[in-house]
Coordinates of C-alpha atoms (C1' of nucleotides) in Angstrom, one line a residue:
Chain A
M19 CA 76.8 120.0 66.5
A20 CA 78.7 118.2 63.8
K21 CA 79.7 114.4 63.2
D22 CA 82.8 114.6 65.2
T23 CA 80.6 114.2 68.4
K24 CA 81.6 110.6 68.7
E25 CA 85.4 111.6 68.9
R26 CA 84.6 114.5 71.3
I27 CA 82.7 112.1 73.6
L28 CA 85.8 109.8 73.5
A29 CA 88.2 112.6 74.2
L30 CA 86.3 114.0 77.1
A31 CA 85.6 110.3 78.4
L32 CA 89.4 109.9 78.6
D33 CA 89.6 113.1 80.5
K34 CA 86.9 112.4 83.0
F35 CA 87.7 108.6 83.4
S36 CA 91.3 109.5 84.1
Q37 CA 90.4 111.7 86.9
K38 CA 87.4 110.0 88.7
G39 CA 87.7 106.5 87.2
Y40 CA 85.0 104.7 85.2
D41 CA 82.5 104.3 88.1
G42 CA 83.1 107.8 89.4
T43 CA 82.0 109.3 86.0
N44 CA 78.3 109.7 85.0
I45 CA 76.9 110.3 81.6
R46 CA 74.9 113.3 82.4
E47 CA 78.0 115.3 83.6
L48 CA 80.1 114.0 80.6
T49 CA 77.6 114.9 78.0
A50 CA 76.8 118.4 79.8
S51 CA 80.6 119.2 79.5
L52 CA 79.9 118.8 75.7
G53 CA 76.8 121.0 75.7
L54 CA 74.6 118.0 75.0
V55 CA 72.0 116.1 77.1
K56 CA 72.8 112.6 78.1
S57 CA 70.3 110.8 75.8
A58 CA 72.2 112.3 72.9
M59 CA 75.1 110.2 73.8
Y60 CA 73.1 107.0 73.0
R61 CA 73.1 108.1 69.4
H62 CA 76.8 107.5 69.2
F63 CA 77.4 104.7 71.8
G64 CA 75.1 101.9 72.9
S65 CA 75.9 102.1 76.6
K66 CA 78.5 103.6 79.1
E67 CA 80.6 100.4 78.8
E68 CA 80.7 100.7 75.0
I69 CA 82.4 104.1 75.4
W70 CA 84.9 102.4 77.7
N71 CA 85.6 99.7 75.2
A72 CA 85.9 102.1 72.4
L73 CA 88.3 104.1 74.5
L74 CA 90.4 101.1 75.3
D75 CA 90.5 100.2 71.5
E76 CA 91.6 103.6 70.7
M77 CA 94.5 103.6 73.5
I78 CA 95.6 100.3 72.4
A79 CA 95.6 101.3 68.6
Y80 CA 97.5 104.6 69.6
Y81 CA 100.1 102.7 71.6
G82 CA 100.8 100.2 68.8
A83 CA 101.0 103.1 66.3
R84 CA 103.2 105.3 68.3
F85 CA 105.4 103.0 70.4
G86 CA 104.7 99.4 69.2
S87 CA 106.4 98.8 65.9
A88 CA 110.1 98.5 65.4
E89 CA 110.1 101.1 62.6
H90 CA 109.3 103.9 65.1
L91 CA 112.6 103.2 67.0
P92 CA 114.9 106.3 67.2
P93 CA 118.4 105.9 65.6
V94 CA 121.2 104.6 67.7
P95 CA 122.9 107.6 69.4
D96 CA 126.4 108.3 68.2
S97 CA 127.5 109.7 71.6
L98 CA 126.9 109.2 75.2
E99 CA 125.5 112.8 75.3
G100 CA 123.3 111.7 72.4
L101 CA 121.7 109.2 74.7
V102 CA 121.1 111.9 77.2
A103 CA 119.4 114.1 74.7
L104 CA 117.3 111.2 73.4
T105 CA 116.2 110.2 76.8
M106 CA 115.3 113.8 77.7
G107 CA 113.4 114.3 74.6
M108 CA 111.4 111.1 75.2
A109 CA 110.7 112.0 78.7
D110 CA 109.7 115.5 77.8
F111 CA 107.2 114.2 75.4
T112 CA 105.7 111.5 77.6
I113 CA 105.5 113.9 80.6
H114 CA 103.7 116.7 78.8
D115 CA 101.5 114.9 76.1
E116 CA 98.1 115.2 77.6
K117 CA 96.7 112.1 75.8
V118 CA 99.5 109.9 77.0
V119 CA 99.5 111.3 80.6
K120 CA 95.7 110.7 80.7
T121 CA 96.2 107.2 79.3
R122 CA 98.6 106.4 82.1
K123 CA 96.3 107.8 84.9
L124 CA 93.4 105.9 83.4
L125 CA 95.3 102.7 83.4
S126 CA 96.5 103.2 87.0
I127 CA 93.0 103.6 88.1
E128 CA 91.4 100.7 86.0
Q129 CA 94.2 98.1 85.6
F130 CA 92.7 95.7 88.2
R131 CA 89.2 95.9 86.9
D132 CA 89.7 95.3 83.2
E133 CA 91.9 92.6 81.7
R134 CA 92.7 94.7 78.5
A135 CA 93.6 97.8 80.7
R136 CA 95.9 95.5 82.8
D137 CA 97.7 94.4 79.6
L138 CA 98.1 97.8 78.3
A139 CA 99.3 99.0 81.8
T140 CA 102.1 96.4 81.9
K141 CA 103.4 97.7 78.4
H142 CA 103.1 101.4 79.5
F143 CA 104.6 100.9 82.9
L144 CA 107.1 98.1 82.4
T145 CA 108.0 96.6 79.0
G146 CA 107.4 99.5 76.7
L147 CA 110.5 101.7 77.5
T148 CA 112.6 98.7 78.1
D149 CA 111.9 97.2 74.7
M150 CA 112.6 100.5 73.1
F151 CA 116.0 101.0 74.7
T152 CA 117.2 97.4 74.5
P153 CA 118.2 97.6 70.8
L154 CA 119.6 101.1 71.3
F155 CA 121.9 99.9 74.0
A156 CA 122.9 96.8 71.9
G157 CA 123.8 99.4 69.1
M158 CA 125.8 101.6 71.5
M159 CA 127.7 98.6 72.6
D160 CA 128.5 97.6 69.1
K161 CA 129.7 101.2 68.6
G162 CA 132.0 100.9 71.7
L163 CA 130.1 103.6 73.4
L164 CA 128.8 101.4 76.3
V165 CA 130.5 98.3 78.0
R166 CA 129.5 94.9 76.8
D167 CA 126.6 93.5 78.8
D168 CA 123.2 92.3 78.6
P169 CA 121.3 94.9 76.6
A170 CA 117.9 94.0 78.0
M171 CA 119.1 94.1 81.6
L172 CA 120.7 97.4 81.0
A173 CA 117.6 98.8 79.5
F174 CA 115.6 97.6 82.2
A175 CA 118.0 99.1 84.9
Y176 CA 117.9 102.4 82.9
T177 CA 114.3 102.8 82.1
A178 CA 112.6 101.6 85.3
P179 CA 113.9 104.5 87.4
I180 CA 112.9 107.0 84.6
S181 CA 109.6 105.4 84.5
A182 CA 109.1 105.8 88.3
L183 CA 109.9 109.5 87.9
I184 CA 107.5 110.0 85.1
H185 CA 104.9 108.4 87.4
L186 CA 105.9 111.1 89.9
C187 CA 104.9 113.8 87.4
D188 CA 101.5 112.1 86.8
R189 CA 100.8 111.9 90.5
E190 CA 102.3 115.3 91.7
P191 CA 102.6 117.7 88.7
A192 CA 103.9 120.3 91.1
R193 CA 107.2 118.4 91.4
M194 CA 107.6 118.1 87.5
T195 CA 110.7 120.2 87.1
E196 CA 112.3 118.3 90.1
A197 CA 111.5 115.0 88.5
I198 CA 112.9 116.0 85.2
Q199 CA 116.1 117.2 86.8
R200 CA 116.4 113.8 88.5
I201 CA 115.7 112.0 85.2
E202 CA 118.7 113.8 83.7
A203 CA 120.8 113.2 86.8
F204 CA 120.0 109.6 86.6
S205 CA 120.7 109.4 83.1
R206 CA 124.2 111.0 83.4
H207 CA 124.9 108.8 86.5
F208 CA 124.0 105.6 84.6
I209 CA 126.1 106.5 81.6
R210 CA 129.0 107.3 83.8
T211 CA 128.7 103.8 85.2
Y212 CA 128.3 101.9 82.0
A213 CA 130.5 104.2 79.5
C214 CA 133.0 102.0 77.8
Q215 CA 136.4 103.0 79.2
G216 CA 138.2 101.9 75.9
G217 CA 135.9 103.6 73.7
N218 CA 135.3 107.3 72.9
I219 CA 134.2 108.6 76.2
D220 CA 132.6 112.0 76.2
E221 CA 134.5 113.6 79.0
T222 CA 132.1 116.4 79.5
I223 CA 129.7 113.9 81.1
Chain B
M29 CA 78.7 89.5 116.6
A30 CA 81.2 91.0 118.9
K31 CA 83.0 94.3 119.2
D32 CA 85.6 93.6 116.5
T33 CA 83.0 94.4 113.9
K34 CA 84.5 97.8 113.3
E35 CA 88.0 96.1 112.4
R36 CA 86.2 93.6 110.3
I37 CA 84.5 96.2 108.3
L38 CA 87.8 98.0 107.8
A39 CA 89.5 94.8 106.7
L40 CA 86.9 94.0 104.2
A41 CA 86.6 97.5 102.9
L42 CA 90.4 97.4 102.1
D43 CA 89.7 94.1 100.2
K44 CA 86.7 95.5 98.3
F45 CA 88.3 99.0 97.5
S46 CA 91.5 97.5 96.3
Q47 CA 89.5 95.5 93.8
K48 CA 86.8 97.8 92.8
G49 CA 87.8 101.1 94.0
Y50 CA 85.9 103.3 96.4
D51 CA 83.1 104.2 93.9
G52 CA 82.7 100.6 92.8
T53 CA 82.1 99.3 96.1
N54 CA 78.7 99.5 97.7
I55 CA 77.8 99.1 101.4
R56 CA 75.1 96.5 101.0
E57 CA 77.6 94.1 99.5
L58 CA 80.3 95.0 101.8
T59 CA 78.2 94.3 105.0
A60 CA 76.6 91.3 103.5
S61 CA 79.9 89.7 103.2
L62 CA 80.3 90.2 106.9
G63 CA 76.8 88.5 107.5
L64 CA 75.2 91.8 108.3
V65 CA 72.6 94.1 106.9
K66 CA 73.7 97.5 105.5
S67 CA 72.2 99.6 108.3
A68 CA 74.3 97.7 110.9
M69 CA 77.4 99.6 109.5
Y70 CA 76.2 102.9 110.5
R71 CA 76.6 101.9 114.2
H72 CA 80.3 101.8 113.6
F73 CA 80.8 104.5 111.0
G74 CA 78.9 107.7 110.1
S75 CA 79.1 107.3 106.4
K76 CA 80.8 105.5 103.6
E77 CA 83.5 108.3 103.4
E78 CA 84.1 108.0 107.0
I79 CA 85.3 104.2 106.3
W80 CA 87.5 105.6 103.7
N81 CA 89.1 108.1 106.0
A82 CA 89.5 105.7 108.8
L83 CA 91.0 103.1 106.3
L84 CA 93.5 105.8 105.1
D85 CA 94.4 106.7 108.7
E86 CA 95.2 103.1 109.4
M87 CA 97.2 102.6 106.2
I88 CA 99.2 105.8 107.0
A89 CA 99.8 104.6 110.7
Y90 CA 100.7 101.1 109.5
Y91 CA 103.3 102.4 107.0
G92 CA 104.7 104.7 109.5
A93 CA 105.0 101.8 112.1
R94 CA 106.3 99.4 109.7
F95 CA 108.6 101.3 107.3
G96 CA 108.6 104.8 108.6
S97 CA 111.0 105.1 111.4
A98 CA 114.9 104.7 111.3
E99 CA 114.7 102.1 114.1
H100 CA 113.2 99.5 111.7
L101 CA 116.2 99.7 109.4
P102 CA 117.7 96.3 108.7
P103 CA 121.5 96.0 109.7
V104 CA 124.0 96.9 107.0
P105 CA 124.9 93.6 105.2
D106 CA 128.4 92.2 105.8
S107 CA 128.7 90.8 102.3
L108 CA 127.3 91.4 98.8
E109 CA 125.4 88.1 98.9
G110 CA 123.9 89.4 102.2
L111 CA 122.6 92.3 100.2
V112 CA 120.9 89.8 97.8
A113 CA 119.5 87.9 100.7
L114 CA 118.0 91.1 102.3
T115 CA 116.6 92.2 99.1
M116 CA 114.9 88.9 98.5
G117 CA 113.5 88.8 101.9
M118 CA 112.1 92.1 101.6
A119 CA 110.5 91.6 98.2
D120 CA 109.2 88.3 99.5
F121 CA 107.3 90.0 102.2
T122 CA 106.1 92.9 100.3
I123 CA 104.9 90.7 97.4
H124 CA 103.0 88.1 99.6
D125 CA 101.8 90.1 102.5
E126 CA 98.0 90.6 101.7
K127 CA 97.6 93.7 103.5
V128 CA 100.5 95.6 101.7
V129 CA 99.4 94.2 98.4
K130 CA 95.9 95.5 98.9
T131 CA 97.2 98.9 100.1
R132 CA 99.3 99.3 97.0
K133 CA 96.5 98.3 94.6
L134 CA 94.0 100.7 96.6
L135 CA 96.6 103.5 96.3
S136 CA 97.0 102.9 92.6
I137 CA 93.3 103.3 92.0
E138 CA 92.6 106.2 94.4
Q139 CA 95.9 108.2 94.1
F140 CA 94.4 110.9 91.8
R141 CA 91.2 111.3 93.8
D142 CA 92.3 111.7 97.3
E143 CA 95.3 113.9 98.5
R144 CA 96.4 111.7 101.3
A145 CA 96.2 108.6 99.1
R146 CA 98.4 110.6 96.7
D147 CA 101.0 111.3 99.4
L148 CA 101.1 107.8 100.7
A149 CA 101.3 106.5 97.1
T150 CA 104.5 108.4 96.6
K151 CA 106.0 106.8 99.7
H152 CA 105.0 103.4 98.7
F153 CA 106.0 103.7 95.0
L154 CA 108.9 106.0 95.0
T155 CA 110.6 107.2 98.2
G156 CA 109.9 104.4 100.7
L157 CA 112.4 101.8 99.4
T158 CA 114.9 104.3 98.4
D159 CA 115.1 105.9 101.8
M160 CA 115.4 102.3 103.3
F161 CA 118.4 101.4 101.1
T162 CA 120.3 104.7 101.1
P163 CA 121.8 104.4 104.5
L164 CA 122.4 100.6 103.8
F165 CA 124.4 101.5 100.7
A166 CA 126.3 104.2 102.6
G167 CA 127.3 101.6 105.2
M168 CA 128.3 99.1 102.6
M169 CA 130.6 101.7 101.0
D170 CA 132.1 102.4 104.3
K171 CA 132.7 98.7 104.8
G172 CA 134.5 98.6 101.3
L173 CA 131.9 96.4 99.8
L174 CA 130.5 98.9 97.2
V175 CA 132.4 101.5 95.3
R176 CA 132.2 105.0 96.6
D177 CA 129.3 106.8 94.9
D178 CA 126.1 108.8 95.8
P179 CA 124.3 106.5 98.1
A180 CA 121.0 108.0 97.4
M181 CA 121.4 107.8 93.7
L182 CA 122.5 104.2 94.1
A183 CA 119.6 103.4 96.1
F184 CA 117.3 104.8 93.7
A185 CA 118.8 103.0 90.8
Y186 CA 118.5 99.9 92.7
T187 CA 115.1 100.1 94.2
A188 CA 113.3 101.5 91.3
P189 CA 113.5 98.4 89.0
I190 CA 112.7 96.2 92.0
S191 CA 109.6 98.3 92.7
A192 CA 108.5 98.0 89.0
L193 CA 108.7 94.2 89.4
I194 CA 106.7 94.3 92.6
H195 CA 104.0 96.3 90.7
L196 CA 104.0 93.5 88.1
C197 CA 103.2 91.0 90.8
D198 CA 100.3 93.2 92.0
R199 CA 99.0 93.5 88.5
E200 CA 99.7 90.1 87.1
P201 CA 100.0 87.5 90.0
A202 CA 100.4 84.8 87.4
R203 CA 103.8 86.1 86.6
M204 CA 105.0 86.3 90.3
T205 CA 107.7 83.7 90.0
E206 CA 109.0 85.2 86.8
A207 CA 109.1 88.6 88.6
I208 CA 110.8 87.3 91.7
Q209 CA 113.5 85.6 89.4
R210 CA 114.0 88.9 87.7
I211 CA 114.3 90.8 90.9
E212 CA 117.3 88.4 92.0
A213 CA 118.9 88.5 88.6
F214 CA 118.6 92.4 88.7
S215 CA 120.1 92.4 92.2
R216 CA 123.1 90.3 91.2
H217 CA 123.6 92.4 88.1
F218 CA 123.5 95.5 90.1
I219 CA 126.0 94.2 92.6
R220 CA 128.3 93.0 89.9
T221 CA 128.3 96.6 88.5
Y222 CA 129.0 98.3 91.8
A223 CA 131.0 95.8 93.8
C224 CA 134.1 97.4 95.1
Q225 CA 137.1 95.9 93.1
G226 CA 139.5 96.6 96.0
G227 CA 137.3 95.2 98.8
N228 CA 136.4 91.6 99.7
I229 CA 134.4 90.6 96.6
D230 CA 132.3 87.5 97.0
E231 CA 133.5 85.6 94.0
T232 CA 130.3 83.4 93.9
I233 CA 128.2 86.2 92.7
Chain C
dC5 C1' 66.4 93.5 139.6
dA6 C1' 65.9 97.7 136.8
dG7 C1' 68.3 100.6 133.7
dT8 C1' 71.0 101.8 129.9
dA9 C1' 74.4 101.4 126.5
dT10 C1' 75.6 98.4 122.5
dA11 C1' 74.8 96.0 118.2
dG12 C1' 71.8 94.4 114.8
dT13 C1' 67.2 94.5 112.0
dG14 C1' 64.0 95.7 108.3
dA15 C1' 61.4 99.0 106.2
dA16 C1' 61.4 103.4 104.1
dC17 C1' 63.6 107.4 101.8
dA18 C1' 65.2 110.8 98.3
dA19 C1' 68.7 111.2 95.1
dA20 C1' 71.4 109.7 91.4
dC21 C1' 72.2 106.3 88.2
dG22 C1' 72.1 104.1 83.2
dG23 C1' 68.9 103.5 79.8
dT24 C1' 64.6 104.0 76.6
dC25 C1' 61.3 106.5 73.7
dA26 C1' 58.4 109.5 71.1
dC27 C1' 59.3 113.6 69.0
dA28 C1' 61.7 117.7 66.7
dT29 C1' 65.2 119.6 63.8
dG30 C1' 68.5 119.7 60.1
dT31 C1' 70.7 117.8 55.8
dC32 C1' 70.9 115.8 51.7
dA33 C1' 69.6 112.9 47.8
dA34 C1' 66.0 111.2 44.6
Chain D
dT9 C1' 59.0 118.8 47.2
dT10 C1' 59.5 114.6 49.4
dG11 C1' 61.3 111.2 51.9
dA12 C1' 64.9 109.2 54.5
dC13 C1' 68.7 109.4 57.6
dA14 C1' 71.4 111.4 61.2
dT15 C1' 71.5 114.1 65.2
dG16 C1' 69.7 116.2 69.4
dT17 C1' 65.8 116.9 73.0
dG18 C1' 63.1 116.3 77.2
dA19 C1' 60.1 113.5 79.7
dC20 C1' 60.1 109.1 81.8
dC21 C1' 61.5 104.4 83.7
dG22 C1' 63.2 100.8 86.8
dT23 C1' 67.2 100.0 89.7
dT24 C1' 70.6 101.1 92.8
dT25 C1' 72.8 104.1 95.7
dG26 C1' 73.9 106.1 100.5
dT27 C1' 71.3 107.2 104.6
dT28 C1' 67.7 107.3 108.3
dC29 C1' 64.7 105.7 111.8
dA30 C1' 61.8 103.1 115.0
dC31 C1' 62.3 98.8 117.0
dT32 C1' 64.4 94.6 119.1
dA33 C1' 67.8 91.6 121.7
dT34 C1' 71.8 91.2 124.3
dA35 C1' 75.2 92.5 127.8
dC36 C1' 77.0 95.0 131.2
dT37 C1' 76.3 98.2 135.5
dG38 C1' 74.2 100.5 139.5

DNA sequence: CAGTATAGTGAACAAACGGTCACATGTCAA
DNA sequence: TTGACATGTGACCGTTTGTTCACTATACTG
């Protein structure tokens, strides 16, 4: 095979680790799934734990590039319906993107065993979405779309329930459509609650 | 040792499994922590997996006895401040009770490997608190304490953020007091939002 | 007292694990 | 063509894993 074996090992390690955990995955099975024999792996990684660390490096880098920087913030919605659309688009991506889903599952499994996994888990499960929506909500308050309130508190109140439903999709994929419907219902309920009465309310909500 | 060895094995298995997972825990170390030798375990359980299944039986039974039935529902608060007190008492218990904490950590780790663990995880992480607060909110609406709204939606919007902060305590115990403060702050913010304007508002909130 | 569960011991087992090494193959530059 | 490097192979290694078993000590029961 070619030189991309290292990346193929990492991709499959993410797949296996996210299903059976680090301890539950063995190198024979992992390399066999790539059509290799276990010793071939040691040409690319010095040990099993080195795979784990490289995978964590990649996950951390991916998170930073995809969600970490302020430049990747979506524009402030111009309407309440725009907030719903933005939310559903974001939810749709994070629920269906295989790499992100596997990363969350892996972090659920390994967050108590590895310090870096723990920190990344807090970002994925708690602070990430909140930090993303806080400036959006502040902007929507400035535009008179939402009532004046603590943007960070509102972002937390908005994203935590959505995050819980995203977790439900990870855990029980059979309930995915139900979860997506509940995300939209919650989003509209939230907006109904915090829509600015004096502003330009979208009556269709 | 006495006849309670079986229970001591289960208690220690919960402890070990919640730290290192099922695959990361070995029987030698587990029994050694009890002052026994590994073979002694097989007098009480037929295999390692039998420990796991017995532990899951116990966790499921404990959940049903402690949170499952409607008779264990706390009384509907008589004031908005009563809701805060009830919430903080519930949070204090679920954050500090060792058995419950370990159960949540174990379910985080094993939810993707075992079907029964997955179902119990959904109760612990999503439906449990919501189902508990839904009738409470309905009662508080009847009493004129909260605005008329969908009680289940409000309960979900209330409990999901609290649940996220409880998870933070499991993951990063060092941030426990911060999390508890945020739970109370969120609780008061939520109540400020949904307090019934026409009812007997507790102005101190 | 004899007899029989019950609980714990320590040696032994096969299987599976992560890891090493000498060797074969292919690619590419000198 | 030759030499060096990267990649993959298969046999092998020591360790750890879950599990079994013959045996001992204690405690209860007839």
